[in-house]
CSV table of C-alpha atoms (C1' of nucleotides) in Angstrom, one decimal:
chain,number,residue,atom,x,y,z
A,1,MET,CA,116.1,91.0,127.8
A,2,VAL,CA,115.6,87.5,126.7
A,3,LEU,CA,112.6,86.3,128.8
A,4,VAL,CA,110.6,89.4,128.4
A,5,MET,CA,107.9,88.7,125.7
A,6,SER,CA,107.5,92.2,124.9
A,7,ALA,CA,104.1,93.3,123.1
A,8,ARG,CA,106.5,94.3,120.1
A,9,GLU,CA,107.6,90.6,119.6
A,10,ASP,CA,104.1,89.5,120.2
A,11,LEU,CA,102.9,91.8,117.5
A,12,LEU,CA,105.5,90.5,115.2
A,13,ASP,CA,104.7,86.9,115.8
A,14,ALA,CA,101.1,87.8,115.2
A,15,LEU,CA,101.8,89.5,111.9
A,16,GLU,CA,103.9,86.3,110.9
A,17,GLY,CA,101.1,84.0,111.9
A,18,LEU,CA,98.5,85.8,109.6
A,19,LEU,CA,100.8,86.1,106.6
A,20,ILE,CA,101.6,82.2,106.9
A,21,ASP,CA,98.1,81.0,107.6
A,22,ASP,CA,96.0,83.4,105.5
A,23,GLY,CA,98.1,85.6,103.3
A,24,GLU,CA,99.1,89.2,102.7
A,25,ARG,CA,95.5,90.3,102.7
A,26,ALA,CA,94.6,88.8,106.1
A,27,ALA,CA,97.4,90.9,107.6
A,28,THR,CA,95.6,94.0,108.5
A,29,LEU,CA,96.2,96.2,111.6
A,30,ASP,CA,93.0,95.0,113.2
A,31,ALA,CA,93.8,91.6,112.7
A,32,VAL,CA,97.4,91.8,113.9
A,33,ALA,CA,96.4,93.6,116.9
A,34,ALA,CA,93.7,91.3,117.8
A,35,ARG,CA,95.8,88.2,117.4
A,36,ALA,CA,98.5,89.8,119.5
A,37,GLY,CA,96.0,90.7,122.1
A,38,VAL,CA,96.3,94.4,121.9
A,39,SER,CA,94.1,97.2,120.6
A,40,LYS,CA,94.9,98.8,117.2
A,41,GLY,CA,95.9,101.9,119.2
A,42,GLY,CA,98.4,99.8,121.2
A,43,LEU,CA,99.8,98.3,117.8
A,44,LEU,CA,100.4,101.8,116.6
A,45,TYR,CA,102.3,103.1,119.5
A,46,HIS,CA,105.0,100.2,118.8
A,47,PHE,CA,104.7,100.6,115.1
A,48,PRO,CA,103.2,103.8,113.9
A,49,SER,CA,102.3,102.7,110.6
A,50,LYS,CA,101.8,99.7,108.6
A,51,ALA,CA,105.1,100.2,106.8
A,52,ALA,CA,106.9,100.5,110.2
A,53,LEU,CA,105.3,97.0,111.1
A,54,PHE,CA,106.8,95.5,108.0
A,55,ASP,CA,110.2,97.1,108.7
A,56,GLY,CA,110.1,95.4,112.1
A,57,LEU,CA,109.4,92.0,110.1
A,58,ALA,CA,112.4,93.0,108.0
A,59,GLY,CA,114.8,93.7,110.9
A,60,ARG,CA,113.8,90.4,112.6
A,61,LEU,CA,114.6,88.6,109.3
A,62,ARG,CA,118.0,90.2,109.0
A,63,ASP,CA,118.8,89.3,112.9
A,64,LEU,CA,117.6,85.6,112.6
A,65,ALA,CA,119.4,85.2,109.2
A,66,ALA,CA,122.7,86.5,110.4
A,67,ALA,CA,122.6,84.0,113.3
A,68,ASP,CA,121.5,81.2,111.0
A,69,LEU,CA,124.5,82.0,108.7
A,70,GLU,CA,126.9,81.4,111.4
A,71,LEU,CA,125.6,78.0,111.7
A,72,MET,CA,125.6,77.3,108.2
A,73,ALA,CA,129.0,78.5,107.7
A,74,THR,CA,130.4,76.0,110.5
A,75,ALA,CA,128.1,73.1,109.8
A,76,PRO,CA,129.8,69.7,110.2
A,77,ASP,CA,128.5,68.5,106.9
A,78,GLY,CA,129.0,71.6,105.1
A,79,PRO,CA,127.0,74.7,104.0
A,80,SER,CA,125.2,72.9,101.3
A,81,ALA,CA,123.9,70.2,103.4
A,82,TYR,CA,122.8,72.6,106.2
A,83,TYR,CA,121.0,74.8,103.8
A,84,VAL,CA,119.0,72.0,102.0
A,85,ARG,CA,118.4,70.4,105.6
A,86,SER,CA,117.1,73.7,106.9
A,87,SER,CA,115.0,74.5,103.9
A,88,VAL,CA,112.6,71.8,104.9
A,89,TRP,CA,109.7,73.5,106.6
A,90,GLU,CA,109.8,72.7,110.3
A,91,ASP,CA,107.9,75.6,111.8
A,92,THR,CA,110.9,76.9,113.5
A,93,ALA,CA,111.1,80.8,114.3
A,94,PHE,CA,113.4,81.2,111.0
A,95,ASP,CA,111.1,79.3,108.9
A,96,ARG,CA,107.9,81.3,109.8
A,97,THR,CA,109.9,84.5,109.5
A,98,LEU,CA,111.4,83.5,106.1
A,99,VAL,CA,107.8,82.3,104.7
A,100,ALA,CA,106.1,85.4,106.2
A,101,ALA,CA,108.7,87.6,104.6
A,102,SER,CA,108.6,85.9,101.2
A,103,ARG,CA,104.8,86.6,100.9
A,104,LEU,CA,105.7,90.2,101.5
A,105,SER,CA,108.8,90.3,99.3
A,106,TRP,CA,107.2,91.5,96.0
A,107,THR,CA,104.1,93.8,97.5
A,108,GLU,CA,106.1,95.7,100.0
A,109,ASP,CA,108.8,96.8,97.7
A,110,ALA,CA,111.2,98.1,99.7
A,111,PRO,CA,112.5,96.9,103.2
A,112,VAL,CA,111.3,93.4,103.5
A,113,ARG,CA,112.2,92.7,99.8
A,114,ARG,CA,115.8,93.8,100.1
A,115,ALA,CA,116.4,92.0,103.5
A,116,PHE,CA,115.4,88.9,101.7
A,117,ALA,CA,117.5,89.5,98.7
A,118,ASP,CA,120.4,89.9,100.9
A,119,VAL,CA,119.9,86.8,102.9
A,120,ARG,CA,119.8,84.9,99.8
A,121,ALA,CA,122.8,86.4,98.4
A,122,SER,CA,124.6,85.2,101.4
A,123,TRP,CA,123.4,81.9,101.3
A,124,LEU,CA,124.4,81.6,97.5
A,125,ALA,CA,127.9,83.0,98.5
A,126,LEU,CA,128.7,80.2,101.2
A,127,ILE,CA,127.4,77.4,98.8
A,128,LEU,CA,129.6,78.5,95.9
A,129,GLU,CA,132.6,78.7,98.2
A,130,GLU,CA,132.1,75.1,99.3
A,131,VAL,CA,131.1,73.7,95.9
A,132,GLY,CA,133.1,75.5,93.4
A,133,ASP,CA,131.1,74.7,90.5
A,134,PRO,CA,128.7,77.5,89.7
A,135,ALA,CA,126.2,75.2,88.0
A,136,ALA,CA,126.3,72.6,90.8
A,137,ALA,CA,125.9,75.6,93.3
A,138,GLU,CA,123.1,77.1,91.4
A,139,ALA,CA,121.4,73.4,91.4
A,140,ILE,CA,121.7,73.0,95.0
A,141,MET,CA,120.6,76.8,95.8
A,142,LEU,CA,117.5,76.1,93.6
A,143,ILE,CA,116.7,72.8,95.4
A,144,GLY,CA,116.6,74.8,98.6
A,145,ASP,CA,114.5,77.5,97.0
A,146,GLY,CA,112.2,74.7,95.7
A,147,LEU,CA,111.8,73.4,99.3
A,148,TYR,CA,110.9,76.9,100.3
A,149,TYR,CA,108.6,77.3,97.7
A,150,ASN,CA,106.7,74.1,98.5
A,151,ALA,CA,106.5,75.6,102.2
A,152,VAL,CA,105.2,78.9,101.0
A,153,LEU,CA,102.7,77.2,98.5
A,154,GLY,CA,101.7,74.7,101.4
A,155,GLY,CA,100.4,77.7,103.5
A,156,SER,CA,99.5,76.4,107.0
A,157,SER,CA,101.9,75.2,109.7
A,158,ALA,CA,101.7,71.7,108.5
A,159,PRO,CA,102.1,71.7,104.8
A,160,ASP,CA,100.9,68.8,102.8
A,161,GLY,CA,101.3,69.5,99.3
A,162,THR,CA,102.1,67.2,96.6
A,163,VAL,CA,105.8,66.9,97.1
A,164,ALA,CA,105.9,68.3,100.3
A,165,GLY,CA,104.1,65.5,101.9
A,166,SER,CA,106.1,62.5,101.0
A,167,ARG,CA,109.7,64.1,101.5
A,168,ASP,CA,112.7,61.8,101.4
A,169,LEU,CA,115.1,64.1,102.9
A,170,ASP,CA,118.0,61.5,103.0
A,171,GLY,CA,117.6,60.7,99.3
A,172,LEU,CA,117.7,64.3,98.6
A,173,LEU,CA,120.9,64.8,100.9
A,174,ALA,CA,122.5,62.0,99.1
A,175,VAL,CA,121.8,63.8,95.7
A,176,VAL,CA,123.1,67.0,97.1
A,177,ALA,CA,126.1,65.4,98.4
A,178,ARG,CA,127.0,64.1,94.9
A,179,LEU,CA,126.3,67.4,93.3
A,180,ARG,CA,128.9,68.8,95.8
A,181,GLU,CA,131.4,66.5,95.1
A,182,GLY,CA,131.3,67.0,91.3
A,183,ARG,CA,130.2,63.6,90.6
A,184,ALA,CA,127.1,65.0,89.1
B,1,MET,CA,86.6,81.8,68.5
B,2,VAL,CA,90.3,82.3,68.5
B,3,LEU,CA,91.1,85.8,67.1
B,4,VAL,CA,88.2,87.4,69.2
B,5,MET,CA,89.9,88.9,72.1
B,6,SER,CA,86.9,89.0,74.2
B,7,ALA,CA,86.6,91.3,77.1
B,8,ARG,CA,86.7,88.1,79.3
B,9,GLU,CA,90.1,87.3,78.3
B,10,ASP,CA,91.4,90.9,78.6
B,11,LEU,CA,90.1,91.1,82.0
B,12,LEU,CA,91.9,87.8,83.0
B,13,ASP,CA,95.1,89.4,81.3
B,14,ALA,CA,94.5,92.3,83.5
B,15,LEU,CA,94.1,90.2,86.5
B,16,GLU,CA,97.5,88.4,85.8
B,17,GLY,CA,99.3,91.5,85.2
B,18,LEU,CA,98.3,93.1,88.5
B,19,LEU,CA,99.0,90.0,90.4
B,20,ILE,CA,102.6,89.7,88.8
B,21,ASP,CA,103.4,93.3,89.1
B,22,ASP,CA,102.0,94.5,92.5
B,23,GLY,CA,100.7,91.4,94.2
B,24,GLU,CA,97.5,90.2,95.5
B,25,ARG,CA,96.5,93.4,97.2
B,26,ALA,CA,96.8,95.4,93.9
B,27,ALA,CA,94.1,93.1,92.2
B,28,THR,CA,90.9,94.9,93.1
B,29,LEU,CA,88.1,94.8,90.9
B,30,ASP,CA,88.3,98.5,90.2
B,31,ALA,CA,92.0,98.1,89.2
B,32,VAL,CA,91.4,95.0,87.1
B,33,ALA,CA,88.5,96.8,85.2
B,34,ALA,CA,90.5,99.6,84.6
B,35,ARG,CA,93.4,97.8,83.3
B,36,ALA,CA,91.2,96.1,81.1
B,37,GLY,CA,89.7,99.1,79.7
B,38,VAL,CA,86.2,98.5,81.0
B,39,SER,CA,84.1,99.6,83.9
B,40,LYS,CA,83.6,97.9,87.2
B,41,GLY,CA,80.0,97.0,86.1
B,42,GLY,CA,81.3,95.6,82.7
B,43,LEU,CA,83.6,93.3,84.8
B,44,LEU,CA,81.0,92.2,86.9
B,45,TYR,CA,78.8,91.1,84.0
B,46,HIS,CA,81.5,88.6,82.9
B,47,PHE,CA,82.5,87.8,86.5
B,48,PRO,CA,79.7,88.3,89.0
B,49,SER,CA,82.0,88.5,91.9
B,50,LYS,CA,85.7,88.3,92.7
B,51,ALA,CA,85.7,84.7,93.6
B,52,ALA,CA,84.2,84.1,89.9
B,53,LEU,CA,87.2,86.1,88.5
B,54,PHE,CA,89.5,84.1,90.4
B,55,ASP,CA,87.8,80.9,89.3
B,56,GLY,CA,88.4,82.2,85.8
B,57,LEU,CA,92.2,82.2,86.5
B,58,ALA,CA,91.8,78.7,87.9
B,59,GLY,CA,90.1,77.5,84.4
B,60,ARG,CA,92.8,79.3,82.5
B,61,LEU,CA,95.5,77.7,84.4
B,62,ARG,CA,94.0,74.2,83.8
B,63,ASP,CA,93.7,74.6,80.1
B,64,LEU,CA,97.0,76.2,79.5
B,65,ALA,CA,98.4,73.3,81.8
B,66,ALA,CA,96.7,70.4,80.0
B,67,ALA,CA,98.3,71.9,76.8
B,68,ASP,CA,101.6,72.2,78.1
B,69,LEU,CA,101.7,68.8,79.7
B,70,GLU,CA,101.2,67.2,76.2
B,71,LEU,CA,104.4,69.1,75.0
B,72,MET,CA,106.3,68.0,78.3
B,73,ALA,CA,105.3,64.3,77.6
B,74,THR,CA,106.4,64.3,73.9
B,75,ALA,CA,109.5,66.5,74.3
B,76,PRO,CA,112.6,65.2,72.3
B,77,ASP,CA,115.1,65.6,75.2
B,78,GLY,CA,112.6,64.4,77.7
B,79,PRO,CA,110.1,65.5,80.3
B,80,SER,CA,112.6,66.7,83.0
B,81,ALA,CA,114.7,68.8,80.8
B,82,TYR,CA,111.6,70.2,79.2
B,83,TYR,CA,110.3,71.0,82.8
B,84,VAL,CA,113.5,72.8,83.7
B,85,ARG,CA,113.8,74.6,80.6
B,86,SER,CA,110.2,75.7,80.7
B,87,SER,CA,110.6,76.7,84.5
B,88,VAL,CA,112.8,79.7,83.6
B,89,TRP,CA,110.8,82.8,83.2
B,90,GLU,CA,110.2,83.8,79.7
B,91,ASP,CA,107.0,85.8,80.0
B,92,THR,CA,104.8,83.3,78.2
B,93,ALA,CA,101.5,83.2,78.6
B,94,PHE,CA,101.7,80.2,80.8
B,95,ASP,CA,104.5,81.7,82.6
B,96,ARG,CA,102.3,84.5,83.6
B,97,THR,CA,99.2,82.3,84.5
B,98,LEU,CA,101.4,80.2,86.7
B,99,VAL,CA,103.1,83.2,88.7
B,100,ALA,CA,99.7,85.0,89.0
B,101,ALA,CA,98.1,81.6,90.2
B,102,SER,CA,101.0,81.1,92.7
B,103,ARG,CA,100.3,84.5,94.2
B,104,LEU,CA,96.6,83.5,94.9
B,105,SER,CA,97.1,79.9,95.6
B,106,TRP,CA,97.3,80.2,99.5
B,107,THR,CA,94.9,83.2,100.0
B,108,GLU,CA,92.1,82.1,97.7
B,109,ASP,CA,91.9,78.8,99.3
B,110,ALA,CA,89.6,76.8,97.0
B,111,PRO,CA,90.0,76.7,93.3
B,112,VAL,CA,93.1,78.3,92.3
B,113,ARG,CA,94.9,76.4,94.9
B,114,ARG,CA,93.4,73.1,93.8
B,115,ALA,CA,94.3,73.6,90.1
B,116,PHE,CA,97.9,74.6,91.0
B,117,ALA,CA,98.1,71.5,93.1
B,118,ASP,CA,96.8,69.3,90.2
B,119,VAL,CA,99.3,70.7,87.8
B,120,ARG,CA,102.2,70.1,89.9
B,121,ALA,CA,101.1,66.5,90.5
B,122,SER,CA,100.9,65.7,86.9
B,123,TRP,CA,104.4,67.4,86.3
B,124,LEU,CA,105.7,65.3,89.2
B,125,ALA,CA,104.3,62.1,87.7
B,126,LEU,CA,105.8,62.6,84.3
B,127,ILE,CA,109.3,63.2,85.8
B,128,LEU,CA,109.0,60.2,88.1
B,129,GLU,CA,108.2,58.0,85.1
B,130,GLU,CA,111.2,59.2,83.2
B,131,VAL,CA,113.4,59.1,85.9
B,132,GLY,CA,112.8,56.2,88.0
B,133,ASP,CA,114.5,57.2,91.1
B,134,PRO,CA,112.5,59.0,93.3
B,135,ALA,CA,114.9,61.1,95.0
B,136,ALA,CA,116.4,62.2,91.8
B,137,ALA,CA,113.0,62.9,90.3
B,138,GLU,CA,112.3,65.0,93.5
B,139,ALA,CA,115.4,66.9,93.2
B,140,ILE,CA,114.7,67.7,89.6
B,141,MET,CA,111.0,68.8,90.5
B,142,LEU,CA,112.6,71.0,93.4
B,143,ILE,CA,114.9,72.7,90.9
B,144,GLY,CA,112.1,73.7,88.5
B,145,ASP,CA,110.3,74.6,91.6
B,146,GLY,CA,113.2,76.8,92.8
B,147,LEU,CA,113.3,78.4,89.4
B,148,TYR,CA,109.5,79.4,89.6
B,149,TYR,CA,110.3,80.6,93.1
B,150,ASN,CA,112.9,82.9,91.8
B,151,ALA,CA,110.3,84.2,89.2
B,152,VAL,CA,107.7,84.8,91.8
B,153,LEU,CA,110.0,86.5,93.9
B,154,GLY,CA,111.5,88.6,91.2
B,155,GLY,CA,108.0,90.2,90.5
B,156,SER,CA,108.2,92.2,87.5
B,157,SER,CA,108.1,91.0,84.0
B,158,ALA,CA,112.1,91.0,84.0
B,159,PRO,CA,113.2,89.5,87.3
B,160,ASP,CA,116.7,90.2,88.1
B,161,GLY,CA,117.1,88.7,91.6
B,162,THR,CA,120.3,87.2,93.0
B,163,VAL,CA,120.2,83.9,91.2
B,164,ALA,CA,117.8,84.8,88.6
B,165,GLY,CA,119.9,87.2,87.1
B,166,SER,CA,122.9,85.3,85.9
B,167,ARG,CA,121.3,82.1,85.3
B,168,ASP,CA,123.3,79.4,83.4
B,169,LEU,CA,120.8,77.3,81.8
B,170,ASP,CA,123.0,75.0,79.8
B,171,GLY,CA,125.1,74.2,82.9
B,172,LEU,CA,121.7,73.5,84.8
B,173,LEU,CA,120.4,71.3,82.2
B,174,ALA,CA,123.8,69.2,82.1
B,175,VAL,CA,123.3,68.8,86.0
B,176,VAL,CA,119.8,67.6,85.5
B,177,ALA,CA,120.9,65.3,82.8
B,178,ARG,CA,123.3,63.6,85.0
B,179,LEU,CA,120.7,63.4,87.7
B,180,ARG,CA,118.4,61.7,85.1
B,181,GLU,CA,120.9,59.1,84.1
B,182,GLY,CA,121.5,58.0,87.6
B,183,ARG,CA,125.2,59.3,87.6
B,184,ALA,CA,124.2,61.7,90.5
C,1,DG,C1',77.0,94.0,77.0
C,2,DT,C1',78.7,98.1,79.4
C,3,DC,C1',77.8,102.2,81.9
C,4,DT,C1',76.8,105.4,86.4
C,5,DA,C1',75.5,105.7,91.0
C,6,DT,C1',75.6,104.1,95.3
C,7,DA,C1',74.9,100.9,99.3
C,8,DG,C1',77.5,98.8,103.3
C,9,DT,C1',81.8,97.4,104.9
C,10,DA,C1',86.4,97.4,106.1
C,11,DC,C1',90.8,99.5,106.1
C,12,DG,C1',94.8,102.7,107.7
C,13,DA,C1',95.7,106.4,110.6
C,14,DT,C1',94.8,110.3,114.3
C,15,DA,C1',93.2,112.2,118.7
C,16,DG,C1',92.8,112.1,123.2
C,17,DA,C1',91.4,109.7,127.7
C,18,DC,C1',93.3,107.0,131.1
D,1,DG,C1',101.7,101.8,127.3
D,2,DT,C1',97.4,100.7,126.1
D,3,DC,C1',92.6,101.9,125.4
D,4,DT,C1',88.0,104.0,122.7
D,5,DA,C1',86.3,106.7,119.3
D,6,DT,C1',86.2,108.5,115.0
D,7,DC,C1',87.7,110.5,110.3
D,8,DG,C1',88.4,109.7,105.3
D,9,DT,C1',89.3,106.3,101.9
D,10,DA,C1',89.0,102.3,99.3
D,11,DC,C1',86.6,98.0,98.7
D,12,DT,C1',82.8,94.4,97.0
D,13,DA,C1',78.9,94.1,95.2
D,14,DT,C1',74.1,96.0,93.8
D,15,DA,C1',70.5,98.6,91.1
D,16,DG,C1',69.0,100.2,87.3
D,17,DA,C1',69.9,103.2,82.9
D,18,DC,C1',71.1,102.9,78.3
DNA sequence: GTCTATAGTACGATAGAC
DNA sequence: GTCTATCGTACTATAGAC
């Protein structure tokens, strides 16, 4: 169940890769199938339509987010620090799914967008619970959002944008710690 | 020169509207022309190709950003506060151009992306100059990025996402002020 | 400066062999 | 479970009338 790299997962990986590297428009059925090493007919056996393919991505997002949320809730340095740390692009499976989903979240209205909104709501709830102050919690949430925004803008697997390139994570975490402790 | 609402500007407005409302894929030549009230042939007279149309958006972004940067540099409450305030979605012309551009910045590699990166670099330079501390400047920059990320995710002209809906701008500005003054 | 008509390509999806 | 072949549509862009 775990070692079997099914064609289904290969196809979702290919979809993510195309969304991350080249954007929504590049994620055609032909391109996804080719990148996964199957034919278009093979793709359409696993996902009967393009909408079904995107549903698959939304499901993966929910699964990975649920697992990540447990780690966030029990992080030694607290949910806020975990959230900001993990918002830096590191090309993890969750990173890839999140960025891919964010590039679909407005255009494919229904499932990806809703999954994305739910994930973000659960993050905010944990941070607010830890921090207490709504304004500070909002600022921390926005810093993480900003990190993902840079990752999304960066595009390729090794973003090198203006801000993203020379990122001082330790300094940033120190700022977040002060925000969390109410000294800001 | 100012009062003349040329077809060229109408077309760029239509392009922005489609990108904001329905995403990159909806911004076809047919749709842009129809929304601007001209035929496809009319569009292609002003912008001989789709790339030229996107170039036009990049040019508008640079023009509006240059004007906004002067306001930011001379803002009474300082560049950081101006930046955070103006990062909240208010459906201004600049807001619309920025969100439209961000939805193209990864897929149309060349001109929109470069214009966007240049604009962000100039913002960061002003903030760093004011704040001094790189980590605090980065945090402020990221908060603004996060606000725009929410606007981009929000999609329509009246975003109502998890965080975007109940935004406490005053509280946020207070946090930013403390960051700027080094007390965080 | 704006239109219609159309060429050529790429897309999503179906049908049916294997 | 994966393939090839194909249909109908939508896209970018060109040609040429007005």
